[in-house]
Short mmCIF file of C-alpha atoms and ligand atoms in Angstrom, two decimals:
data_model
loop_
_atom_site.label_atom_id
_atom_site.label_comp_id
_atom_site.label_asym_id
_atom_site.label_seq_id
_atom_site.Cartn_x
_atom_site.Cartn_y
_atom_site.Cartn_z
CA MET A 1 -0.10 -0.06 -0.03
CA SER A 2 2.56 2.57 1.05
CA ASP A 3 4.60 2.46 -2.08
CA THR A 4 1.70 3.63 -4.13
CA ILE A 5 1.46 7.00 -1.93
CA ARG A 6 3.87 9.52 -3.05
CA GLN A 7 4.60 13.24 -2.81
CA ALA A 8 3.20 15.69 -5.45
CA GLY A 9 5.97 16.51 -7.55
CA ALA A 10 7.59 13.06 -7.08
CA ILE A 11 5.13 11.67 -9.87
CA PRO A 12 7.31 10.08 -12.52
CA SER A 13 5.84 11.39 -16.10
CA ALA A 14 3.50 8.93 -17.96
CA GLY A 15 4.84 6.10 -19.58
CA ALA A 16 8.39 5.97 -18.10
CA VAL A 17 9.30 2.41 -18.41
CA SER A 18 11.29 0.61 -15.94
CA PRO A 19 12.66 -3.04 -16.38
CA ALA A 20 10.13 -3.91 -13.83
CA GLY A 21 7.35 -2.33 -15.79
CA VAL A 22 5.39 0.74 -16.62
CA VAL A 23 4.91 3.28 -13.73
CA SER A 24 1.47 5.27 -14.37
CA PRO A 25 0.81 8.94 -13.71
CA ALA A 26 -0.70 7.64 -10.43
CA GLY A 27 2.48 6.01 -9.36
CA VAL A 28 0.94 2.47 -9.89
CA THR A 29 3.72 0.22 -11.49
CA ARG A 30 1.94 -1.85 -13.99
CA PRO A 31 3.58 -4.98 -15.74
CA ALA A 32 5.80 -4.62 -19.00
CA TRP A 33 3.15 -5.97 -21.15
CA ALA A 34 0.03 -4.10 -19.97
CA GLY A 35 -2.45 -3.13 -22.46
CA THR A 36 -1.73 -5.99 -24.72
CA LYS A 37 -3.61 -8.87 -25.34
CA PRO A 38 -2.95 -11.60 -23.37
CA PRO A 39 -1.26 -14.54 -25.89
CA ARG A 40 -3.22 -17.39 -26.57
CA LEU A 41 -1.05 -20.21 -25.57
CA ALA A 42 -1.81 -22.71 -27.99
CA ASP A 43 -1.25 -20.11 -31.12
CA ASP A 44 1.08 -17.57 -29.86
CA SER A 45 3.61 -19.10 -27.04
CA PRO A 46 5.97 -21.65 -28.61
CA GLY A 47 8.10 -21.41 -25.36
CA PHE A 48 4.82 -22.71 -23.30
CA ARG A 49 4.00 -25.39 -25.93
CA ALA A 50 7.66 -26.68 -25.83
CA LEU A 51 7.33 -27.02 -21.95
CA ILE A 52 3.96 -27.93 -21.11
CA GLY A 53 3.99 -31.35 -22.96
CA GLN A 54 7.08 -32.50 -21.11
CA GLY A 55 7.99 -33.87 -17.55
CA TRP A 56 4.76 -35.40 -16.63
CA ALA A 57 4.99 -38.72 -14.75
CA ASP A 58 2.27 -41.89 -16.43
CA GLN A 59 -0.88 -42.00 -14.42
CA HIS A 60 -2.63 -45.24 -14.90
CA VAL A 61 -6.32 -44.56 -13.85
CA PRO A 62 -8.57 -47.63 -13.81
CA ALA A 63 -11.92 -47.32 -15.62
CA PRO A 64 -14.35 -46.59 -12.47
CA VAL A 65 -16.21 -49.74 -12.64
CA ASP A 66 -15.78 -53.01 -11.07
CA SER A 67 -16.29 -56.68 -12.39
CA ALA A 68 -19.55 -57.34 -11.00
CA ALA A 69 -21.22 -54.40 -12.54
CA ALA A 70 -19.38 -55.13 -16.04
CA ARG A 71 -20.66 -58.69 -15.85
CA ALA A 72 -24.21 -57.50 -15.17
CA ALA A 73 -24.25 -55.00 -18.07
CA ALA A 74 -22.91 -57.72 -20.36
CA ASP A 75 -25.78 -59.89 -19.19
CA HIS A 76 -27.91 -56.82 -20.06
CA ARG A 77 -26.57 -56.48 -23.44
CA ALA A 78 -27.12 -60.28 -24.10
CA ARG A 79 -31.15 -59.76 -23.22
CA LEU A 80 -31.10 -56.61 -25.31
CA SER A 81 -29.73 -58.18 -28.60
CA ALA A 82 -32.25 -60.96 -27.99
CA ALA A 83 -35.18 -58.51 -28.05
CA LEU A 84 -33.68 -56.65 -31.05
CA PRO A 85 -32.26 -59.47 -33.45
CA GLY A 86 -31.18 -58.11 -36.67
CA ARG A 87 -31.19 -54.51 -35.73
CA THR A 88 -28.46 -51.84 -35.25
CA ILE A 89 -28.74 -50.56 -31.70
CA VAL A 90 -27.08 -47.06 -30.54
CA LEU A 91 -26.98 -45.97 -26.98
CA THR A 92 -25.52 -42.64 -25.89
CA ALA A 93 -24.39 -41.54 -22.65
CA GLY A 94 -25.41 -38.21 -23.50
CA VAL A 95 -23.50 -34.76 -22.48
CA ALA A 96 -24.03 -32.35 -19.71
CA LYS A 97 -26.57 -29.58 -20.21
CA ASN A 98 -25.77 -26.00 -20.04
CA ARG A 99 -26.45 -24.06 -17.22
CA ASN A 100 -25.36 -20.70 -18.26
CA GLY A 101 -22.67 -19.04 -20.18
CA ASP A 102 -19.78 -21.63 -20.55
CA ALA A 103 -20.72 -23.54 -16.99
CA ASP A 104 -22.63 -26.87 -17.28
CA HIS A 105 -24.97 -28.89 -14.86
CA ALA A 106 -23.43 -31.85 -13.60
CA PHE A 107 -23.36 -34.47 -15.95
CA ARG A 108 -25.35 -37.85 -15.15
CA ALA A 109 -25.23 -40.80 -17.71
CA ASP A 110 -28.13 -42.02 -19.44
CA SER A 111 -29.92 -44.46 -17.81
CA ASP A 112 -30.70 -47.04 -20.72
CA PHE A 113 -26.81 -46.51 -21.59
CA VAL A 114 -25.57 -47.53 -18.00
CA TRP A 115 -27.87 -50.33 -17.94
CA ALA A 116 -26.25 -51.87 -20.96
CA THR A 117 -22.78 -50.55 -20.31
CA SER A 118 -21.88 -49.74 -16.57
CA CYS A 119 -19.95 -46.97 -17.89
CA GLN A 120 -20.87 -43.29 -16.87
CA ALA A 121 -18.62 -41.53 -19.25
CA GLU A 122 -19.89 -38.39 -20.61
CA GLY A 123 -20.01 -38.33 -24.43
CA ALA A 124 -19.85 -42.18 -25.12
CA VAL A 125 -21.77 -43.97 -27.32
CA LEU A 126 -22.47 -48.02 -27.39
CA VAL A 127 -23.00 -49.46 -31.08
CA MET A 128 -24.34 -52.96 -31.45
CA ARG A 129 -24.12 -54.20 -34.84
CA PRO A 130 -26.04 -57.31 -35.57
CA HIS A 131 -24.80 -60.64 -37.17
CA ALA A 132 -26.23 -64.04 -37.48
CA GLY A 133 -25.79 -65.15 -33.73
CA GLY A 134 -26.55 -62.03 -32.15
CA HIS A 135 -24.87 -58.57 -31.95
CA ASP A 136 -21.11 -57.16 -31.97
CA ALA A 137 -21.06 -54.63 -29.17
CA VAL A 138 -18.38 -51.61 -29.54
CA LEU A 139 -18.07 -48.79 -27.16
CA TYR A 140 -17.09 -45.08 -28.24
CA LEU A 141 -15.33 -42.58 -25.78
CA PRO A 142 -13.72 -39.40 -26.23
CA PRO A 143 -10.20 -40.20 -25.12
CA PRO A 144 -8.63 -38.35 -22.44
CA ALA A 145 -6.44 -35.65 -23.48
CA ARG A 146 -2.85 -36.36 -22.22
CA PRO A 147 0.62 -34.55 -22.27
CA GLY A 148 1.90 -33.92 -25.55
CA GLU A 149 -1.72 -33.14 -27.08
CA ARG A 150 -2.75 -29.84 -27.48
CA ASP A 151 -6.19 -30.43 -25.77
CA PHE A 152 -3.78 -31.72 -22.70
CA TYR A 153 -3.95 -27.79 -21.42
CA ALA A 154 -6.51 -26.29 -24.37
CA SER A 155 -9.67 -28.33 -23.81
CA ALA A 156 -11.58 -27.90 -20.68
CA ALA A 157 -13.72 -30.52 -21.42
CA TYR A 158 -11.36 -33.44 -21.95
CA GLY A 159 -7.82 -31.79 -21.28
CA GLU A 160 -6.29 -33.82 -18.27
CA LEU A 161 -4.76 -30.66 -16.75
CA TRP A 162 -8.27 -29.48 -16.31
CA VAL A 163 -10.19 -32.24 -15.46
CA GLY A 164 -7.98 -34.45 -13.83
CA PRO A 165 -6.34 -37.79 -14.96
CA SER A 166 -9.07 -39.99 -16.66
CA ALA A 167 -9.17 -43.49 -17.33
CA GLY A 168 -7.80 -44.42 -20.94
CA LEU A 169 -9.45 -46.43 -23.73
CA ASP A 170 -7.26 -49.47 -22.81
CA ALA A 171 -8.29 -49.10 -19.40
CA TRP A 172 -12.08 -49.30 -20.06
CA ALA A 173 -11.58 -52.03 -22.61
CA GLU A 174 -9.98 -54.25 -20.00
CA ALA A 175 -12.76 -53.13 -17.26
CA LEU A 176 -15.62 -53.96 -19.62
CA ASP A 177 -14.12 -56.96 -21.68
CA LEU A 178 -15.50 -54.96 -24.76
CA PRO A 179 -13.59 -53.41 -27.64
CA VAL A 180 -13.22 -49.41 -27.27
CA ARG A 181 -12.71 -46.96 -29.86
CA PRO A 182 -12.21 -43.32 -29.75
CA LEU A 183 -15.26 -41.53 -30.41
CA ASP A 184 -14.13 -39.70 -33.83
CA SER A 185 -13.68 -43.06 -35.28
CA LEU A 186 -17.57 -43.83 -34.68
CA VAL A 187 -19.57 -43.71 -38.43
CA MET A 188 -23.18 -43.04 -37.16
CA PRO A 189 -25.14 -46.03 -38.78
CA SER A 190 -28.57 -45.04 -40.58
CA GLU A 191 -30.90 -47.77 -39.85
CA VAL A 192 -30.95 -47.61 -36.15
CA ALA A 193 -33.53 -49.26 -33.60
CA ASP A 194 -35.31 -46.96 -31.21
CA ALA A 195 -34.72 -49.16 -28.38
CA GLY A 196 -36.23 -47.10 -25.66
CA GLU A 197 -39.40 -49.14 -25.20
CA VAL A 198 -37.75 -52.56 -25.31
CA LEU A 199 -35.30 -51.06 -22.84
CA SER A 200 -38.09 -50.23 -20.32
CA ASP A 201 -39.60 -53.78 -20.55
CA LEU A 202 -36.41 -54.87 -20.31
CA ARG A 203 -35.22 -53.11 -17.06
CA MET A 204 -38.34 -54.03 -15.15
CA ILE A 205 -37.03 -57.19 -13.82
CA LYS A 206 -34.13 -56.60 -11.64
CA ASP A 207 -31.28 -59.32 -11.39
CA GLU A 208 -29.16 -59.98 -8.25
CA TRP A 209 -26.71 -57.26 -8.83
CA GLU A 210 -29.23 -54.67 -9.49
CA ILE A 211 -30.97 -55.71 -6.45
CA GLY A 212 -27.93 -55.50 -4.31
CA GLN A 213 -27.36 -51.99 -5.65
CA LEU A 214 -31.04 -50.97 -4.94
CA ARG A 215 -30.53 -52.31 -0.95
CA ALA A 216 -27.30 -50.22 -0.55
CA ALA A 217 -29.14 -47.01 -1.90
CA VAL A 218 -31.85 -47.94 0.21
CA ASP A 219 -29.73 -48.50 3.07
CA ALA A 220 -27.63 -45.33 2.55
CA THR A 221 -31.58 -43.31 2.45
CA VAL A 222 -32.01 -44.82 5.81
CA GLY A 223 -28.93 -43.35 7.07
CA GLY A 224 -29.68 -40.01 5.32
CA PHE A 225 -33.22 -39.77 7.04
CA GLU A 226 -31.53 -40.51 10.33
CA ALA A 227 -28.76 -37.64 9.60
CA VAL A 228 -31.91 -35.20 8.86
CA ALA A 229 -33.59 -36.32 11.86
CA GLY A 230 -30.67 -35.44 14.01
CA GLU A 231 -30.56 -31.82 12.57
CA VAL A 232 -34.42 -30.90 12.88
CA ALA A 233 -33.90 -29.49 16.18
CA TYR A 234 -30.84 -27.62 15.18
CA ALA A 235 -32.73 -26.16 12.29
CA VAL A 236 -35.40 -25.03 14.11
CA SER A 237 -33.58 -23.20 17.03
CA ARG A 238 -31.32 -21.40 14.46
CA GLY A 239 -34.13 -20.74 11.84
CA LEU A 240 -32.25 -22.47 9.14
CA GLY A 241 -35.58 -24.03 7.73
CA GLU A 242 -35.85 -26.55 4.98
CA ARG A 243 -32.89 -25.28 3.08
CA TRP A 244 -30.49 -26.69 5.76
CA LEU A 245 -32.25 -30.19 5.79
CA GLN A 246 -32.26 -30.51 2.21
CA GLY A 247 -28.32 -29.68 2.56
CA THR A 248 -27.98 -32.38 5.48
CA PHE A 249 -29.47 -35.06 3.05
CA ASP A 250 -27.89 -34.02 -0.12
CA ARG A 251 -24.69 -33.91 1.36
CA HIS A 252 -25.38 -37.47 2.92
CA ALA A 253 -26.07 -38.73 -0.39
CA ARG A 254 -23.05 -37.08 -2.18
CA THR A 255 -20.71 -38.82 0.57
CA PHE A 256 -22.67 -42.27 0.75
CA GLY A 257 -23.42 -42.50 -2.80
CA ASN A 258 -23.48 -40.49 -6.14
CA GLY A 259 -26.10 -37.90 -4.81
CA PRO A 260 -29.61 -37.54 -4.62
CA GLY A 261 -31.61 -39.57 -6.85
CA TYR A 262 -34.19 -36.99 -7.68
CA SER A 263 -34.56 -33.40 -6.15
CA THR A 264 -35.02 -34.10 -2.31
CA ILE A 265 -38.63 -32.65 -0.91
CA VAL A 266 -38.24 -31.30 2.60
CA GLY A 267 -42.04 -29.77 3.04
CA SER A 268 -42.70 -28.51 6.56
CA GLY A 269 -46.26 -27.54 7.79
CA PRO A 270 -47.99 -25.96 4.83
CA HIS A 271 -45.46 -27.23 2.13
CA ALA A 272 -46.00 -30.80 3.05
CA PRO A 273 -49.06 -31.28 1.13
CA ILE A 274 -47.42 -29.47 -1.99
CA LEU A 275 -46.51 -32.83 -3.89
CA HIS A 276 -43.31 -31.51 -5.52
CA TRP A 277 -41.84 -29.17 -3.03
CA VAL A 278 -38.68 -28.64 -4.10
CA ARG A 279 -37.89 -25.31 -3.41
CA CYS A 280 -37.41 -26.06 0.03
CA ASP A 281 -36.94 -22.80 1.17
CA GLY A 282 -39.19 -22.39 4.01
CA PRO A 283 -38.85 -22.56 7.88
CA VAL A 284 -39.47 -25.63 9.96
CA LEU A 285 -41.50 -24.57 12.86
CA PRO A 286 -42.46 -26.35 16.12
CA GLY A 287 -45.53 -28.48 16.10
CA GLU A 288 -45.55 -28.69 12.15
CA ALA A 289 -45.58 -32.13 10.18
CA LEU A 290 -42.30 -32.53 8.43
CA LEU A 291 -42.95 -34.44 4.84
CA LEU A 292 -39.50 -35.75 3.57
CA ASP A 293 -39.00 -37.40 0.26
CA MET A 294 -35.63 -38.19 -0.27
CA GLY A 295 -33.61 -40.81 -1.98
CA VAL A 296 -29.77 -41.60 -2.16
CA GLU A 297 -28.69 -42.53 -5.90
CA ALA A 298 -25.79 -45.31 -5.49
CA ARG A 299 -22.74 -44.85 -7.17
CA SER A 300 -23.86 -47.23 -9.65
CA LEU A 301 -26.96 -44.92 -10.27
CA TYR A 302 -29.81 -46.97 -9.03
CA THR A 303 -31.66 -44.99 -6.56
CA ALA A 304 -34.10 -45.18 -3.59
CA ASP A 305 -37.44 -43.44 -3.10
CA VAL A 306 -38.35 -43.20 0.54
CA THR A 307 -40.69 -40.84 2.28
CA ARG A 308 -41.87 -40.18 5.89
CA THR A 309 -43.55 -37.19 7.76
CA ILE A 310 -42.17 -36.79 10.93
CA PRO A 311 -43.23 -34.45 13.96
CA VAL A 312 -41.44 -31.21 14.64
CA GLY A 313 -41.18 -31.57 18.15
CA THR A 314 -42.16 -34.26 20.31
CA GLY A 315 -45.15 -35.79 18.72
CA PHE A 316 -48.16 -35.30 16.11
CA SER A 317 -51.01 -33.22 16.90
CA ALA A 318 -54.57 -34.99 17.06
CA ALA A 319 -54.90 -33.90 13.59
CA GLN A 320 -51.92 -34.91 12.08
CA ARG A 321 -52.10 -38.07 13.95
CA GLN A 322 -55.43 -38.72 12.38
CA VAL A 323 -54.09 -38.00 8.93
CA HIS A 324 -51.20 -40.25 9.78
CA ASP A 325 -53.26 -43.05 10.66
CA LEU A 326 -55.48 -43.12 7.66
CA VAL A 327 -52.31 -42.93 5.42
CA GLU A 328 -50.81 -45.94 7.51
CA ALA A 329 -53.75 -48.21 6.91
CA ALA A 330 -53.76 -47.15 3.21
CA HIS A 331 -49.80 -48.18 3.07
CA ARG A 332 -50.53 -51.32 4.50
CA ALA A 333 -53.48 -52.48 2.47
CA GLY A 334 -51.47 -51.14 -0.56
CA MET A 335 -48.35 -52.85 0.56
CA ALA A 336 -50.45 -56.37 1.11
CA GLN A 337 -51.27 -56.44 -2.64
CA VAL A 338 -47.61 -56.56 -3.98
CA ARG A 339 -46.96 -60.22 -4.68
CA PRO A 340 -46.47 -62.02 -7.75
CA GLY A 341 -49.30 -62.74 -9.93
CA GLY A 342 -51.31 -59.93 -8.79
CA GLN A 343 -51.94 -57.17 -11.04
CA TYR A 344 -49.45 -54.05 -10.83
CA SER A 345 -52.39 -51.83 -10.38
CA ASP A 346 -53.81 -53.80 -7.53
CA PHE A 347 -51.87 -51.90 -4.90
CA HIS A 348 -52.86 -48.32 -6.18
CA PHE A 349 -56.56 -49.55 -5.91
CA ALA A 350 -56.35 -51.20 -2.56
CA SER A 351 -54.83 -47.91 -1.13
CA MET A 352 -57.21 -45.77 -2.67
CA GLU A 353 -60.15 -47.50 -1.46
CA VAL A 354 -58.93 -47.13 2.37
CA LEU A 355 -58.31 -43.43 1.47
CA ALA A 356 -61.60 -42.84 -0.04
CA ARG A 357 -63.55 -44.80 3.02
CA GLY A 358 -61.56 -42.81 5.42
CA LEU A 359 -62.23 -39.64 3.76
CA ALA A 360 -66.06 -40.50 3.71
CA ASP A 361 -65.90 -41.17 7.34
CA TRP A 362 -64.47 -37.63 7.80
CA GLY A 363 -67.60 -36.20 5.90
CA LEU A 364 -64.87 -35.08 3.22
CA LEU A 365 -66.83 -36.80 0.33
CA PRO A 366 -69.62 -35.31 -1.39
CA VAL A 367 -70.53 -38.75 -2.94
CA SER A 368 -70.72 -42.34 -1.90
CA VAL A 369 -67.54 -44.10 -1.49
CA ASP A 370 -68.50 -46.56 -4.54
CA GLU A 371 -69.65 -43.20 -6.72
CA ALA A 372 -65.98 -41.98 -5.82
CA LEU A 373 -64.20 -45.04 -6.63
CA ALA A 374 -65.72 -45.34 -10.03
CA PRO A 375 -63.63 -44.22 -12.89
CA GLU A 376 -65.89 -41.48 -13.62
CA GLY A 377 -65.91 -40.18 -10.09
CA GLN A 378 -62.76 -40.17 -8.29
CA GLN A 379 -63.73 -37.18 -5.87
CA HIS A 380 -61.29 -38.40 -3.18
CA ARG A 381 -58.55 -37.89 -5.57
CA ARG A 382 -58.89 -34.14 -4.66
CA TYR A 383 -56.66 -34.95 -1.66
CA ILE A 384 -54.35 -37.36 -3.70
CA VAL A 385 -53.73 -36.45 -7.36
CA CYS A 386 -50.81 -38.45 -7.76
CA GLY A 387 -50.41 -42.08 -8.33
CA VAL A 388 -49.66 -44.69 -5.45
CA GLY A 389 -46.45 -45.82 -6.78
CA HIS A 390 -44.09 -46.57 -9.66
CA HIS A 391 -41.28 -49.07 -10.78
CA LEU A 392 -37.96 -48.01 -9.16
CA GLY A 393 -34.40 -48.67 -10.64
CA LEU A 394 -31.69 -46.35 -12.46
CA ASP A 395 -34.59 -43.77 -12.99
CA VAL A 396 -37.02 -42.71 -9.73
CA HIS A 397 -39.93 -43.23 -11.97
CA ASP A 398 -38.49 -46.19 -13.69
CA CYS A 399 -39.50 -48.24 -16.84
CA GLY A 400 -41.58 -45.19 -17.91
CA LYS A 401 -41.60 -45.94 -21.62
CA SER A 402 -43.68 -48.92 -21.26
CA GLU A 403 -46.93 -49.54 -22.36
CA TYR A 404 -50.05 -49.91 -20.23
CA ASP A 405 -50.09 -53.75 -20.86
CA LYS A 406 -46.48 -54.13 -19.40
CA TYR A 407 -46.56 -51.84 -16.63
CA HIS A 408 -49.88 -51.03 -14.86
CA GLY A 409 -51.90 -53.65 -16.45
CA ALA A 410 -49.21 -56.35 -16.14
CA ALA A 411 -49.03 -59.18 -13.41
CA LEU A 412 -46.20 -58.62 -10.82
CA GLU A 413 -43.24 -60.49 -10.97
CA ALA A 414 -40.49 -61.65 -8.68
CA GLY A 415 -37.39 -59.06 -9.28
CA MET A 416 -39.63 -55.88 -9.60
CA VAL A 417 -38.67 -53.24 -7.43
CA LEU A 418 -41.47 -50.62 -6.81
CA THR A 419 -42.35 -47.76 -4.30
CA VAL A 420 -46.05 -47.80 -2.67
CA GLU A 421 -46.65 -44.46 -1.52
CA PRO A 422 -50.27 -43.30 -0.45
CA GLY A 423 -50.69 -39.70 0.91
CA LEU A 424 -53.41 -37.41 1.75
CA TYR A 425 -52.59 -33.79 1.11
CA PHE A 426 -54.62 -31.00 2.64
CA HIS A 427 -53.61 -27.46 1.48
CA ALA A 428 -53.45 -24.77 3.45
CA HIS A 429 -56.03 -22.79 1.25
CA ASP A 430 -58.37 -25.87 0.84
CA GLU A 431 -61.77 -24.54 1.94
CA THR A 432 -63.29 -28.31 1.70
CA VAL A 433 -61.64 -29.58 4.81
CA PRO A 434 -62.15 -28.50 8.20
CA PRO A 435 -59.59 -25.63 9.40
CA GLU A 436 -57.66 -28.06 11.57
CA LEU A 437 -56.65 -30.13 8.54
CA ARG A 438 -55.78 -27.36 6.49
CA GLY A 439 -51.87 -27.35 5.89
CA ILE A 440 -51.28 -30.93 6.58
CA GLY A 441 -49.47 -33.28 3.96
CA VAL A 442 -48.73 -36.97 4.78
CA ARG A 443 -46.93 -39.44 2.62
CA LEU A 444 -45.39 -42.74 3.35
CA GLU A 445 -43.44 -44.05 0.92
CA ASP A 446 -41.38 -47.39 0.89
CA ASP A 447 -39.29 -49.29 -1.55
CA LEU A 448 -40.45 -52.89 -2.29
CA LEU A 449 -38.94 -56.09 -3.81
CA VAL A 450 -41.46 -58.44 -5.20
CA THR A 451 -40.28 -61.82 -4.08
CA PRO A 452 -41.72 -65.52 -5.20
CA ALA A 453 -43.22 -65.60 -1.63
CA GLY A 454 -44.99 -62.15 -1.67
CA ASN A 455 -42.60 -59.10 -1.01
CA GLU A 456 -39.66 -57.63 0.75
CA VAL A 457 -39.75 -53.75 2.26
CA LEU A 458 -36.36 -52.77 1.29
CA SER A 459 -36.61 -49.64 3.68
CA GLY A 460 -38.41 -51.44 6.47
CA ALA A 461 -35.84 -50.35 8.72
CA LEU A 462 -37.78 -47.11 9.10
CA PRO A 463 -41.22 -47.33 11.07
CA ILE A 464 -44.26 -46.52 9.48
CA ASP A 465 -46.88 -46.16 12.18
CA ALA A 466 -47.31 -42.72 13.94
CA GLU A 467 -45.76 -43.86 17.25
CA GLY A 468 -42.81 -45.71 15.49
CA ILE A 469 -42.07 -42.50 13.84
CA GLU A 470 -42.40 -40.16 16.98
CA GLN A 471 -40.22 -42.58 18.70
CA TRP A 472 -37.59 -43.11 15.84
CA ALA A 473 -37.51 -39.43 15.37
CA SER A 474 -36.66 -38.46 18.88
CA ARG A 475 -33.99 -41.23 19.28
CA PHE A 476 -31.78 -39.56 16.41
CA ALA A 477 -32.69 -35.92 17.69
CA LYS A 478 -30.08 -34.21 19.13
N1 LIG B 1 -39.96 -38.88 -4.94
C1 LIG B 1 -40.86 -38.65 -6.06
C2 LIG B 1 -41.81 -39.62 -6.01
O1 LIG B 1 -42.08 -40.16 -5.12
O2 LIG B 1 -42.07 -40.54 -7.10
MN1 LIG B 2 -41.90 -42.34 -5.58
MN1 LIG B 3 -40.84 -40.03 -3.31
#
């Protein structure tokens, strides 16, 4: 600071040049090249170019995929090949969406691509060309730019100086036991099958490896619920609100998985009835019911999807408890329908019937239960406009491209994984419900594996009854 302050008369004339730089009229020393255009390293600076490619130790980075994942993907490709004989199949990992300017959203590889490859590399393409006995699969990847290449320092997308050392094509080929070629050698075939619906159908039955991934995602999610329960009192006392709890879960998901599997929903009090309350920017106040819909996506990208509604404070109010008890009854009725042989939508109708009867008992249905349950009625759906569940896997709403007769109209089979998630949503400005129910939203959501004998509740470590939830929440409260 002090050497920029000079006495009047001691200021050197503008433009005086010293070996150290230019001294401005204000007496500030500027670098010798001030005012000139900064050199473009790749074009203007042979000195830099001669130096930058040298002196780097070899880095061997293994492909980030284990052998069990690679074997599962090979099995998936075999099923895909059998489903589309004689057709050329092209699956792409995709590229990150632009966020603004030259900043992108975090990249997350396409689920079909991951299912068929277990590779999550941005820009990668899988090509399966048909032959008499099936398909030959080749993976095309953008190679990392290594020392000696211009992009090593010049490409912010692929240059290892920018993005860190990455697995090369050889490492990927070894890990996946697949031929791997550089992306720029790919000549796009013209006759390509649209495999979206076929893949959706194939992805519906999970194999043992996938079930293991879903178990891990659910277990990590249970840990995330415990972490959030442990922070509720702190969030309330410090006025930190929903944002803090969202951040708590998302940090947990990032640490113990790949991240949240969908936008975390933390809705307290009047936000709880808002189905997709992903803004998570409100307060968390004592006495409110707090709806938490949160799922960890494992590093393999399989995700959990779990919801509990917990009291903020020691216990539910009478009105919150009344709503919770009815949702619990609907949840139990729905889960009881999850078994092989039953139709997928049985659990939806079972849950809905319990809700409709309960709403009628409370005087909230303007018609009889039978009229409400008829397709042309559905008056009870005012308080639950969403469905009661969905398939779960690499996508939170998995297998969404399957037709009705393969999804809602299909029989449940062992190996399917789905959510059951009834709820009641009484908005704060809903004048059809008594004031004590307004602003209460309750959902119970569990992840179920269909087994030969019935089902297994993967998220069963979390209680579903109001009292059990109160005790669970207080056990983790700090
Ligand atoms: N979290 C989204 C859902 O429950 O479907
Ligand atoms: Mn769900
Ligand atoms: Mn959910």
